[in-house]
Coordinates of C-alpha atoms (C1' of nucleotides) in Angstrom, one line a residue:
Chain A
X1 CA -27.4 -15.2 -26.3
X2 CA -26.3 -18.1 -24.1
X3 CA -28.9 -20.8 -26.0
X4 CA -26.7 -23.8 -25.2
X5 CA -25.9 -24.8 -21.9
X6 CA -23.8 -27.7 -20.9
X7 CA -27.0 -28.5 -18.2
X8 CA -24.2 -29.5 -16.0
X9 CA -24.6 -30.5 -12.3
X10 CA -27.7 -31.1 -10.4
X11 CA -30.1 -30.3 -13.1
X12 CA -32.1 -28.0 -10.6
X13 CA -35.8 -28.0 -10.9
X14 CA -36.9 -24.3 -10.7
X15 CA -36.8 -22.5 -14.2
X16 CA -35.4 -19.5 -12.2
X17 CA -32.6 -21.6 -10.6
X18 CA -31.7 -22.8 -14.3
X19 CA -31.7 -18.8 -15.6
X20 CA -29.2 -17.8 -12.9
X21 CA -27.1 -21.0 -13.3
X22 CA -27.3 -20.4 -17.4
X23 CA -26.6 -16.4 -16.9
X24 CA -23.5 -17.4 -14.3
X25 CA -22.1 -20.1 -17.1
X26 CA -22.6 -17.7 -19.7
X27 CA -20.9 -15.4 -17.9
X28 CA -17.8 -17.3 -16.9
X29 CA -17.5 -19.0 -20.7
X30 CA -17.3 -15.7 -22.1
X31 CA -14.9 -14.3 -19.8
X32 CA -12.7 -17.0 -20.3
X33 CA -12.9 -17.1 -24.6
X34 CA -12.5 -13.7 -24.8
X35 CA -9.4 -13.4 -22.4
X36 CA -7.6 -16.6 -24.2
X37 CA -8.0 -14.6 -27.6
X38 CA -7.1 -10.8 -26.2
X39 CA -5.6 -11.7 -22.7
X40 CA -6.9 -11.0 -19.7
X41 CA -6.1 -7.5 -18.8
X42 CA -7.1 -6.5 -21.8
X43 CA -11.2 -8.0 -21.8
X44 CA -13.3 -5.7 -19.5
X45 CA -15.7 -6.1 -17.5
X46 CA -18.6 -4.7 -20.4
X47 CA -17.1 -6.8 -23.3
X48 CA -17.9 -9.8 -20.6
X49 CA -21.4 -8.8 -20.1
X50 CA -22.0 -7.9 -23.6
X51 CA -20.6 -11.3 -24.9
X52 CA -22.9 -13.0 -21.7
X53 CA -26.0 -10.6 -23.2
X54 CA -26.5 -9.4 -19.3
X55 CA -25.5 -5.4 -18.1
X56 CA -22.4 -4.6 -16.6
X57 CA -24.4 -4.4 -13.3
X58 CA -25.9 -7.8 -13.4
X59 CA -22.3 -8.9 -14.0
X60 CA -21.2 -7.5 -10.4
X61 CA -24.6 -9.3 -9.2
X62 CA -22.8 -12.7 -10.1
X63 CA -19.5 -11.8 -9.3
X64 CA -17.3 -9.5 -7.0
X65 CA -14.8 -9.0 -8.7
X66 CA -14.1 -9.0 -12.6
X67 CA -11.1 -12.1 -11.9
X68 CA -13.9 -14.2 -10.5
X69 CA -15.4 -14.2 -13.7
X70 CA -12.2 -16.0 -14.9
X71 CA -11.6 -18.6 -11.9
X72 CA -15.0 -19.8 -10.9
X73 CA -15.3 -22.4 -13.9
X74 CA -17.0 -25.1 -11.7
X75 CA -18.8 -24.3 -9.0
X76 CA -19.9 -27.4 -7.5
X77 CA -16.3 -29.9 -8.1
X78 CA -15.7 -28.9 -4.9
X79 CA -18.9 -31.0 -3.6
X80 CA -18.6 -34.0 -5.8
X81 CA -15.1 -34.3 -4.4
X82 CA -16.4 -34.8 -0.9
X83 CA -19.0 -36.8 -1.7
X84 CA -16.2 -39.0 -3.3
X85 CA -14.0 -39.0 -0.1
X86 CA -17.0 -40.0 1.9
X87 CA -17.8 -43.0 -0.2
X88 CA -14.2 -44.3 -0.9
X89 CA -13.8 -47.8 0.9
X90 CA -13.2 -48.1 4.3
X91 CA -9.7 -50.0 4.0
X92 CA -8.2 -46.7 2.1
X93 CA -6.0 -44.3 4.0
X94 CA -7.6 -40.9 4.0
X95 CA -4.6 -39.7 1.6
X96 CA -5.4 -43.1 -0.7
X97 CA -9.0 -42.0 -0.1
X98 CA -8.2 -37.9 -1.4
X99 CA -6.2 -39.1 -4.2
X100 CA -8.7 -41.0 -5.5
X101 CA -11.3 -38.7 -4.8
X102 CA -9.3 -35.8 -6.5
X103 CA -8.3 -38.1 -9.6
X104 CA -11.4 -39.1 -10.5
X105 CA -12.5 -35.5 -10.7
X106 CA -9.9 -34.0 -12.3
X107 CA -10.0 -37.2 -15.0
X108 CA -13.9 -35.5 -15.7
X109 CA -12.9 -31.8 -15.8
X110 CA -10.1 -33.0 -18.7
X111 CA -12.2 -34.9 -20.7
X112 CA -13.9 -31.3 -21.6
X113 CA -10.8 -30.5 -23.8
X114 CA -12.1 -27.0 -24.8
X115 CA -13.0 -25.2 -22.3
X116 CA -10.2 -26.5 -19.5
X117 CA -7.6 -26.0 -21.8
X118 CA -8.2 -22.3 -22.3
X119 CA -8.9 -22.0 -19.0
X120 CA -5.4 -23.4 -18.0
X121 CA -4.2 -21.5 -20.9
X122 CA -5.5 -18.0 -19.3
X123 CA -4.2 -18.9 -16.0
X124 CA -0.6 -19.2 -17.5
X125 CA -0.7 -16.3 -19.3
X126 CA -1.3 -14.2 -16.2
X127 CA 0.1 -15.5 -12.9
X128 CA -1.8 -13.0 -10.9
X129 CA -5.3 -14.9 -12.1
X130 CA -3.5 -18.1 -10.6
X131 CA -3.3 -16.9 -7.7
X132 CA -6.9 -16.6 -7.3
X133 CA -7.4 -20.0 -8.5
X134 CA -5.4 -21.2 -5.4
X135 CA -8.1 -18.9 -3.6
X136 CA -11.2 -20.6 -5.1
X137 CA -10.0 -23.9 -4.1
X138 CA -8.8 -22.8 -0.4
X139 CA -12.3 -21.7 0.2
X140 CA -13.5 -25.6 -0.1
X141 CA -10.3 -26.5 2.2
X142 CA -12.4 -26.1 5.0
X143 CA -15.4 -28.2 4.3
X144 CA -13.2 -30.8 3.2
X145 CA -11.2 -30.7 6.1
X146 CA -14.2 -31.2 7.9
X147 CA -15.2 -34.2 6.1
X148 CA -12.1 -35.9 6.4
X149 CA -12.6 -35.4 10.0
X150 CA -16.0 -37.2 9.4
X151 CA -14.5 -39.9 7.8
X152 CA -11.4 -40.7 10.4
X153 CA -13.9 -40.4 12.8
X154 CA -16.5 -43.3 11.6
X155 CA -13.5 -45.9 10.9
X156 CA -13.9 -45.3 7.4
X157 CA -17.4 -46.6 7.2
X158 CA -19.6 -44.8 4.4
X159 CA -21.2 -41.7 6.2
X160 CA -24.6 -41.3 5.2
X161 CA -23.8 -37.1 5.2
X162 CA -27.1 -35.1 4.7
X163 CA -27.1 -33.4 1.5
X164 CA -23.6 -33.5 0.4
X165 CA -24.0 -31.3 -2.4
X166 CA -27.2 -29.1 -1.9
X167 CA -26.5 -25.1 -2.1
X168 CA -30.5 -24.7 -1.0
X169 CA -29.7 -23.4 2.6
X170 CA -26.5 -21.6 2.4
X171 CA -25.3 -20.0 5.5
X172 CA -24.9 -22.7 8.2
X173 CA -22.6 -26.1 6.8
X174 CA -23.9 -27.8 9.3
X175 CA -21.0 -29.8 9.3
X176 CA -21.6 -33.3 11.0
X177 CA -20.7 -33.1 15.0
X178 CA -17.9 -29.8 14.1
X179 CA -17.4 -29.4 17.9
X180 CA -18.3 -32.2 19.8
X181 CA -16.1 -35.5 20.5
X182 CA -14.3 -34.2 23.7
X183 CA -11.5 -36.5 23.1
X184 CA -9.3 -38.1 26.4
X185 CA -6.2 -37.3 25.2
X186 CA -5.2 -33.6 25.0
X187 CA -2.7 -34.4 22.5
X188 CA -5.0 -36.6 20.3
X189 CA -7.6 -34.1 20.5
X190 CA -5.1 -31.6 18.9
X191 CA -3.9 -34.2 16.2
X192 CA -7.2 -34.7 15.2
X193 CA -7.8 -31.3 14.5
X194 CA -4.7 -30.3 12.9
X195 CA -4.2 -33.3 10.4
X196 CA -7.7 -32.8 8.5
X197 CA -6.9 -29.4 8.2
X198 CA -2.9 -30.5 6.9
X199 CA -4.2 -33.2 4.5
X200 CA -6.5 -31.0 3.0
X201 CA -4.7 -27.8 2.4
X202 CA -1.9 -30.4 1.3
X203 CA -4.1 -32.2 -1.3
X204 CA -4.6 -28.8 -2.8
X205 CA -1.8 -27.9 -3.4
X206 CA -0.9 -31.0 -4.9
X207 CA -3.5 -30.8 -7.4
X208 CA -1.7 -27.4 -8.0
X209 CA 2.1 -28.5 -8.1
X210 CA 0.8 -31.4 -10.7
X211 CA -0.7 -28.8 -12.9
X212 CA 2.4 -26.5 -13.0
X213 CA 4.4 -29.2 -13.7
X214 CA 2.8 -30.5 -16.0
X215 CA 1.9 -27.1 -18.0
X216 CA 5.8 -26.7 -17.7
X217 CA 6.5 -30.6 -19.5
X218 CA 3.7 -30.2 -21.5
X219 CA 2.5 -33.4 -23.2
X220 CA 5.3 -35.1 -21.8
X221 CA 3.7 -37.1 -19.6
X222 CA 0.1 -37.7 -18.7
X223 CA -1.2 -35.5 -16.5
X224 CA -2.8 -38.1 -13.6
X225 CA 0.3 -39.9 -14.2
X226 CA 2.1 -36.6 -12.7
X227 CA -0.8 -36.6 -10.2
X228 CA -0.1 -40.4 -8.8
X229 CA 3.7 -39.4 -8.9
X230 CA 2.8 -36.5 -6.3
X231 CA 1.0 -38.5 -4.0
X232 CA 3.6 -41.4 -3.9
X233 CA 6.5 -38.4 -3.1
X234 CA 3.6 -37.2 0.1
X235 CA 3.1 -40.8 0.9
X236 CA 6.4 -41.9 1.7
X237 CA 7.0 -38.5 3.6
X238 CA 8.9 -36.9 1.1
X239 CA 12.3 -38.4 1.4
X240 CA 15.3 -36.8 -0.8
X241 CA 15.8 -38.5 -3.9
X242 CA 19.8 -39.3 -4.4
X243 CA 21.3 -37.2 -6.9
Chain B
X1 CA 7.4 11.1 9.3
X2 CA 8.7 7.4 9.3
X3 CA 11.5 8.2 11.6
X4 CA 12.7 4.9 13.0
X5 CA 13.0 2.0 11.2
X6 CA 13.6 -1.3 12.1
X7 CA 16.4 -1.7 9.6
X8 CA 15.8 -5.1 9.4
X9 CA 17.4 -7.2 6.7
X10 CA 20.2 -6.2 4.8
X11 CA 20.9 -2.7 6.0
X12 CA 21.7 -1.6 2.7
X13 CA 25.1 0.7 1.7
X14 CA 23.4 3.2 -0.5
X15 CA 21.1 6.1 1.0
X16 CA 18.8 5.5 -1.5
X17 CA 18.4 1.9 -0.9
X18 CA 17.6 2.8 2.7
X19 CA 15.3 5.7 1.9
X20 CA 13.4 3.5 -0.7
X21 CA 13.1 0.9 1.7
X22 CA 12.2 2.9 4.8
X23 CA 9.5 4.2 2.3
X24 CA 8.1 0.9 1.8
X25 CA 8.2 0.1 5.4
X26 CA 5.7 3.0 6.8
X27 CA 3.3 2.3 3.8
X28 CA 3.0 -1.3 4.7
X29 CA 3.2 -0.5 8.6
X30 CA 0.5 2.3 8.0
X31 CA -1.8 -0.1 5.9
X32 CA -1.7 -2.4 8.5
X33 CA -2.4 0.0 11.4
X34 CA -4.9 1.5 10.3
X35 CA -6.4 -2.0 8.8
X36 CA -6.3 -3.2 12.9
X37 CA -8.2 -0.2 13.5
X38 CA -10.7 0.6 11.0
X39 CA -11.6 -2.4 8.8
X40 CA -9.3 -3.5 6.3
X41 CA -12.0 -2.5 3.6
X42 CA -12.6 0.9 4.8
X43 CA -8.9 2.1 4.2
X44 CA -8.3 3.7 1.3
X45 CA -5.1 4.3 -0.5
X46 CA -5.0 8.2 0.5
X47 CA -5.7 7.3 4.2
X48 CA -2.2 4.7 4.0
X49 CA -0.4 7.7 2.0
X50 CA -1.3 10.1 4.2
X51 CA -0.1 8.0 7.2
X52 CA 3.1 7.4 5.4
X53 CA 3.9 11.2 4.5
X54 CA 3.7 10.5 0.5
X55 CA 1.5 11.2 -2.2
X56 CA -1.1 8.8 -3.4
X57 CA 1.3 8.5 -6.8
X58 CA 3.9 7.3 -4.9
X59 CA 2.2 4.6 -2.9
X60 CA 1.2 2.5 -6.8
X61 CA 5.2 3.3 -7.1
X62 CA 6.0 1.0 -4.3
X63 CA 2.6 -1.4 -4.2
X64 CA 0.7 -2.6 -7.4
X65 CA -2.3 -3.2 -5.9
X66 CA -4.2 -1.7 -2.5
X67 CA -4.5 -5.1 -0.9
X68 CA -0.4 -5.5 -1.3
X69 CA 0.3 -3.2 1.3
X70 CA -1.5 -5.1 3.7
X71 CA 0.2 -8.5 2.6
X72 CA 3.7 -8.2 2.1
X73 CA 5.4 -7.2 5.7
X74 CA 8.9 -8.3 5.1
X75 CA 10.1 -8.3 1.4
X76 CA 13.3 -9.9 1.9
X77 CA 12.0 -12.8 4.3
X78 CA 12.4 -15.4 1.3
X79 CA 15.7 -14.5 0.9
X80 CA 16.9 -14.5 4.1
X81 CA 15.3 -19.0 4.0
X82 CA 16.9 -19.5 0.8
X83 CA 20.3 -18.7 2.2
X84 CA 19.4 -20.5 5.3
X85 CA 18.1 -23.8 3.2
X86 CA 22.0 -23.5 1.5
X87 CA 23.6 -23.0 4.1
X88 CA 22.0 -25.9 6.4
X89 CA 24.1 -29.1 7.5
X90 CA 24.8 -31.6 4.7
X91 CA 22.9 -34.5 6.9
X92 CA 19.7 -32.5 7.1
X93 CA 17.1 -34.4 4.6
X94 CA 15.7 -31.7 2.3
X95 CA 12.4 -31.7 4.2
X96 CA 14.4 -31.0 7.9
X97 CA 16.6 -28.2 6.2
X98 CA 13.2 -26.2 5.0
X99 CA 11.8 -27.0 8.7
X100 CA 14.8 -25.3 10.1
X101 CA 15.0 -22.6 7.8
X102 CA 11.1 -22.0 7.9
X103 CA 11.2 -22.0 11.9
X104 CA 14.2 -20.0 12.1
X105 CA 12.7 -17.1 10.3
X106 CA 9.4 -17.7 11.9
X107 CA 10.5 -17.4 15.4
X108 CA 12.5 -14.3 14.7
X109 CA 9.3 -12.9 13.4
X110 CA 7.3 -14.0 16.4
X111 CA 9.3 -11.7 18.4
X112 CA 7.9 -8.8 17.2
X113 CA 4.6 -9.4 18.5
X114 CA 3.3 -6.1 18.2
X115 CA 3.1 -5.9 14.0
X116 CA 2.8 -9.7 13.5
X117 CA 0.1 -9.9 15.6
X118 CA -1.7 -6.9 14.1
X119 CA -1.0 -8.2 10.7
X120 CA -2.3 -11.6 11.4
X121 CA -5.6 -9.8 12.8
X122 CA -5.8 -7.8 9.7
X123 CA -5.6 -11.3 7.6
X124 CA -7.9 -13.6 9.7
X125 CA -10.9 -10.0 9.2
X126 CA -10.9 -10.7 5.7
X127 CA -10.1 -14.0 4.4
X128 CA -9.9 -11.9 0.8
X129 CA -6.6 -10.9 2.0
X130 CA -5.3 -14.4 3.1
X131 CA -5.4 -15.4 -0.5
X132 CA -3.4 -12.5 -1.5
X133 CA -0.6 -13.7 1.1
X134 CA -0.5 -17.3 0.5
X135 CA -0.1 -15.7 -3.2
X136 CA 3.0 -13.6 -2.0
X137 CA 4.4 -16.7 -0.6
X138 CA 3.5 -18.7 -3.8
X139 CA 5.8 -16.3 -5.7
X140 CA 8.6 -17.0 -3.9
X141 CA 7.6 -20.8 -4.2
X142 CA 10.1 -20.8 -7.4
X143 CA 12.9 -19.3 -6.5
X144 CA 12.4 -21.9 -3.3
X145 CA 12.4 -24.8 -5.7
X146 CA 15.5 -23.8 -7.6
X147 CA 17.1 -23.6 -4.2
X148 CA 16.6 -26.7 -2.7
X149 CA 17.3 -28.6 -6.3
X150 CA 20.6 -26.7 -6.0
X151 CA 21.0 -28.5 -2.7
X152 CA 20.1 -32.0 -3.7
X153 CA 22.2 -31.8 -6.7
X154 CA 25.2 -30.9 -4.3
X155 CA 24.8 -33.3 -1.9
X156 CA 24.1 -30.9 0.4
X157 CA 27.6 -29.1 0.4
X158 CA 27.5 -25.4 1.2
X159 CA 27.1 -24.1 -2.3
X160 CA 28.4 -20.9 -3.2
X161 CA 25.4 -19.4 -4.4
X162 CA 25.4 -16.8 -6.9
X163 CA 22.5 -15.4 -6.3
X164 CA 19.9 -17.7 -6.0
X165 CA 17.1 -15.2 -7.4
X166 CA 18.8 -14.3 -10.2
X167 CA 17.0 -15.3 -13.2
X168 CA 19.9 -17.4 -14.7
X169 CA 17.7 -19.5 -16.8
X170 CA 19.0 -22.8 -17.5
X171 CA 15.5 -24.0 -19.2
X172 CA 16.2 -25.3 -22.5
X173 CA 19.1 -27.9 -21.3
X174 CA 16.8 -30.7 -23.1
X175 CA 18.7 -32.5 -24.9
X176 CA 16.9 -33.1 -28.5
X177 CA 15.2 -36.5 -29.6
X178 CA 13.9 -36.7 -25.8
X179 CA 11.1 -38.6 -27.5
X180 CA 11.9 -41.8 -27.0
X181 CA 15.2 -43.3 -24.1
X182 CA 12.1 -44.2 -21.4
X183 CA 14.6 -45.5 -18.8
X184 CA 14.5 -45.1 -15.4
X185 CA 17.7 -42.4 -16.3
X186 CA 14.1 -40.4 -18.0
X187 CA 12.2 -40.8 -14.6
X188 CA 14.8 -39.5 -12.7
X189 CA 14.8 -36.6 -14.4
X190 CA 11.3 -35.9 -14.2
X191 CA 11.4 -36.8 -10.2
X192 CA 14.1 -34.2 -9.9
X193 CA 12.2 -31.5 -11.9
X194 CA 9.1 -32.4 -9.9
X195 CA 10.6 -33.0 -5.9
X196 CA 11.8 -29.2 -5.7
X197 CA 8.5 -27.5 -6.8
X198 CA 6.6 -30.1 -4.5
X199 CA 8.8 -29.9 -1.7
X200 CA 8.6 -26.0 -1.8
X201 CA 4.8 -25.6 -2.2
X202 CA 4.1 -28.1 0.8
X203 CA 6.5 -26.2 3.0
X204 CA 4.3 -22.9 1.9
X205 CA 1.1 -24.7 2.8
X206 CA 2.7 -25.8 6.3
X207 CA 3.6 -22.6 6.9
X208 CA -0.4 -21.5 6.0
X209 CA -2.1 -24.5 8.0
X210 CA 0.3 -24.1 11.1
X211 CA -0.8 -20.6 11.4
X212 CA -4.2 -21.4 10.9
X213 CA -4.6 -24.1 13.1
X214 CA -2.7 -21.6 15.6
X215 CA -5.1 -19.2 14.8
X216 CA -7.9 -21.4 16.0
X217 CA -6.8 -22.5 19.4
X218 CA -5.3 -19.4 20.1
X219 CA -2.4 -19.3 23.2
X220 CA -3.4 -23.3 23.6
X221 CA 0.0 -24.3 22.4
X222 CA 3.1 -22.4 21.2
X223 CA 3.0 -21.7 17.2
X224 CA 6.6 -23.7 16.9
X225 CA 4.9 -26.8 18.3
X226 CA 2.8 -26.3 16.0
X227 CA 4.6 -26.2 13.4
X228 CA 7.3 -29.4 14.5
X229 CA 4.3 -31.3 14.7
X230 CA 2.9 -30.0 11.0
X231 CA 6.5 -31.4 9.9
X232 CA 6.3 -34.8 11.4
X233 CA 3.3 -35.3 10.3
X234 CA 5.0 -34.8 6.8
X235 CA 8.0 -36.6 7.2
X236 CA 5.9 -39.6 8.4
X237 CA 3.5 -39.7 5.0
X238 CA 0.9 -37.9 6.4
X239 CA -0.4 -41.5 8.2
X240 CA -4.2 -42.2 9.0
X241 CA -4.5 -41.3 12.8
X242 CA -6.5 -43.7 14.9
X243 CA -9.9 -42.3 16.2
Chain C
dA1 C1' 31.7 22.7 -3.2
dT2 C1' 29.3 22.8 -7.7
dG3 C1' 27.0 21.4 -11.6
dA4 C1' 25.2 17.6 -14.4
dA5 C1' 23.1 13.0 -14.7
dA6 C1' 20.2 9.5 -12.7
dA7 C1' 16.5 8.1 -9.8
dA8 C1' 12.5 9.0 -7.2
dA9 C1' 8.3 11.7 -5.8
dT10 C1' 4.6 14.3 -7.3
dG11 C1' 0.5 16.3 -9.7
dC12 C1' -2.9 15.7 -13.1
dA13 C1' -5.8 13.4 -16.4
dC14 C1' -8.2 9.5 -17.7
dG15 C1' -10.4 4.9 -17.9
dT16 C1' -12.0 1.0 -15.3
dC17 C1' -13.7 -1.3 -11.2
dA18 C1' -17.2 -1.8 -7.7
dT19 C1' -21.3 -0.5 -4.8
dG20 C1' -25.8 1.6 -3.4
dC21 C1' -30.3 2.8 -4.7
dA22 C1' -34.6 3.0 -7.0
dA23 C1' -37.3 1.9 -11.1
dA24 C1' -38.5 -1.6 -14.7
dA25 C1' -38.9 -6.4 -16.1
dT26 C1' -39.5 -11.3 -15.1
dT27 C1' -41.1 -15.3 -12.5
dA28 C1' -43.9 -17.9 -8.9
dG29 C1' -48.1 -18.9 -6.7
dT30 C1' -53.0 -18.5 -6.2
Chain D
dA1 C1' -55.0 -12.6 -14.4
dC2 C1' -53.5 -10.4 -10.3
dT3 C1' -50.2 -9.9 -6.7
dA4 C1' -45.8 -10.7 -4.4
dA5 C1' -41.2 -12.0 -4.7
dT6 C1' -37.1 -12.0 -7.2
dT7 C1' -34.0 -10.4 -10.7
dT8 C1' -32.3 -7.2 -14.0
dT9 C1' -31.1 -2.7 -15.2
dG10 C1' -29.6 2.4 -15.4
dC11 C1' -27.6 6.0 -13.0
dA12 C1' -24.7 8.2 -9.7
dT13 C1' -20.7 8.0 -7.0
dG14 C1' -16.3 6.9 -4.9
dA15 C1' -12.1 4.4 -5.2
dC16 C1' -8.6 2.0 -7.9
dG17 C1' -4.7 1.9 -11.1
dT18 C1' -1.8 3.9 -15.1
dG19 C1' 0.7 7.0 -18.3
dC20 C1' 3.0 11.3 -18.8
dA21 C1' 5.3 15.5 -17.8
dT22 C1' 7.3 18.1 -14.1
dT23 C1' 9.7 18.9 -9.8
dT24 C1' 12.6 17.4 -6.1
dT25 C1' 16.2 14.5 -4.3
dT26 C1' 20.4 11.7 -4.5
dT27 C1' 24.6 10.4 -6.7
dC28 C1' 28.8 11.2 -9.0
dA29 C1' 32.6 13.5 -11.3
dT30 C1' 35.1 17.4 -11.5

DNA sequence: ATGAAAAAATGCACGTCATGCAAAATTAGT
DNA sequence: ACTAATTTTGCATGACGTGCATTTTTTCAT
């Protein structure tokens, strides 16, 4: 039970921390192989934890709910991301910045053929897991909205950022300055909180769009291809194309 | 029981329509209520039956899930900006005809506070729940894109409409030995396939951040301004703001 | 109006999900 | 090796969600 582990992430030092990271993986890798062979309604929670080598109720200790077991496939992407954003060069456009940030990542995640590629395939078989797919990623909206913020607000020069990606203290994000920067302009002061918030929840959703569309025209096209093709259309403000 | 309905939407002919739909109503209204009062986790599916004056049976005849009947207020809302997006001048960009439509329906919902309000509350307790809207709205999000692809193919011409969520299926148009003809005619193609989907889940995730943002700064500014400003901010390219 | 057909509401049984609690097993630190 | 902290596990319990047969309500034709 669960020898092999792909050791992926920050290869943490405690032997505990590795257990519960290997157990969670375990977890999540069976629940995804065993729903892309029967489908996903049909796997229950005890063939997941019997495939993992764990009880049922360890299972609810690593998840809440049974679909989590079939969303959560990388915890931490969400962190590389804004650690990416953060570093992008300073003559980049917070959108040039998120594309690039999100492209790079998602260029990673499809290099592991296997595994992504059922994953996708589960997620198309039943829409209702899609959905909380969407809801995974809108729980990192906020942190990255904030660190957009960061970025607009320091010119675009690289943000030192303590611990981008550490999960030791959760609780607090102590996200850098959330509430201060009592701007002189009303209105500005309203921009600047909306547009992080926009350009984030928008980036998601074009990572989304670009994967339906691409599931849909399958092997048509390459997939960052579709991605870059998305950002251009956001770019330049979405004008209508001329039938 | 459920005496006065709003009769809202299309006040259906048939007494059965009515009944069914009156139905529906006090369930959702009932999950709500008692979500504002009690915790949205401590209500359980005989507490919203009760409420309504049906059995327990009847409420999974009418709601798949618990958490539905706290999500989906208005059925019929998508419907009502699908006709709007069709019917919507001919010099309206697609973007400013989903703005319109979108704000339309929004403002008419604003004005009744009392549920809306309520409803948001329930959402904002339990951010489990705000998944499970943005995934009502993301099933619409189809139905959306055929709609306005309808409209850029026409030009923008009132089009008839026979009933745009009808399941007509015109999917396997391809024409065969696509493999090869990369013109510009092939990108076209795959612009127009893409623009609708896009254009439809950004104005979803408008929708989401505008009433988030409005959330946050509560009664600081009105939730259309909001919103007009979430739409120029779209129109423009989504441009870096200066700190 | 009356009876038959269609649709909806209901009751019941059953399996799965999810949580709380306390005991057993495993790991960390000294 | 011993103790304390953490994790895993089993058991009990309540709620969720579905299938099926039955009863009630609505529609429609006569």
């Amino acid at each position: 039970m669960m020898h092999i582990m792909s050791e992926k992430g920050a290869a943490g030092g405690g032997l505990r921390e590795r257990k519960k990271r290997a157990t969670r993986a375990a977890l999540a890798e069976a629940a995804v192989r065993l729903a892309a062979e029967h489908g996903a309604e049909k796997v229950t929670v005890e063939a997941i934890s019997a495939a993992a080598g764990v009880s049922v109720r360890t299972f609810f200790n690593y998840f809440d709910t049974r679909d989590d077991a079939f969303v959560v496939i990388d915890a931490d992407a969400g962190a590389r991301i804004r650690r990416a954003v953060l570093d992008a060069p300073a003559a980049l456009s917070p959108l040039e910045a998120l594309h690039g940030a999100m492209a790079a990542e998602l260029a990673e995640t499809e290099q592991q053929h296997e595994l992504w590629r059922l994953h996708a395939q589960v997620l198309r078989a039943s829409p209702h897991l899609l959905v909380r797919s969407l809801g995974a990623h809108m729980a990192d909206e906020t942190a990255l909205a904030e660190v957009i913020a960061a970025r607009i607000r320091s010119g675009g020069r690289p943000v030192s950022e303590s611990a981008p990606g550490s999960e030791s203290a959760p609780g607090s994000e102590s996200a850098p300055g959330s509430e201060s920067a009592p701007g002189s302009d009303e209105e500005r002061r309203e921009a600047l909180d909306l547009y992080p918030r926009l350009l984030a929840a928008v980036a998601s959703t074009a990572v989304r769009t670009s994967v339906e569309h691409w599931c849909a025209r399958q092997e048509e096209a390459a997939f960052l291809d579709v991605f870059r093709e998305v950002f251009a259309l956001l770019a330049a403000g979405l004008p209508a194309p001329h039938a």
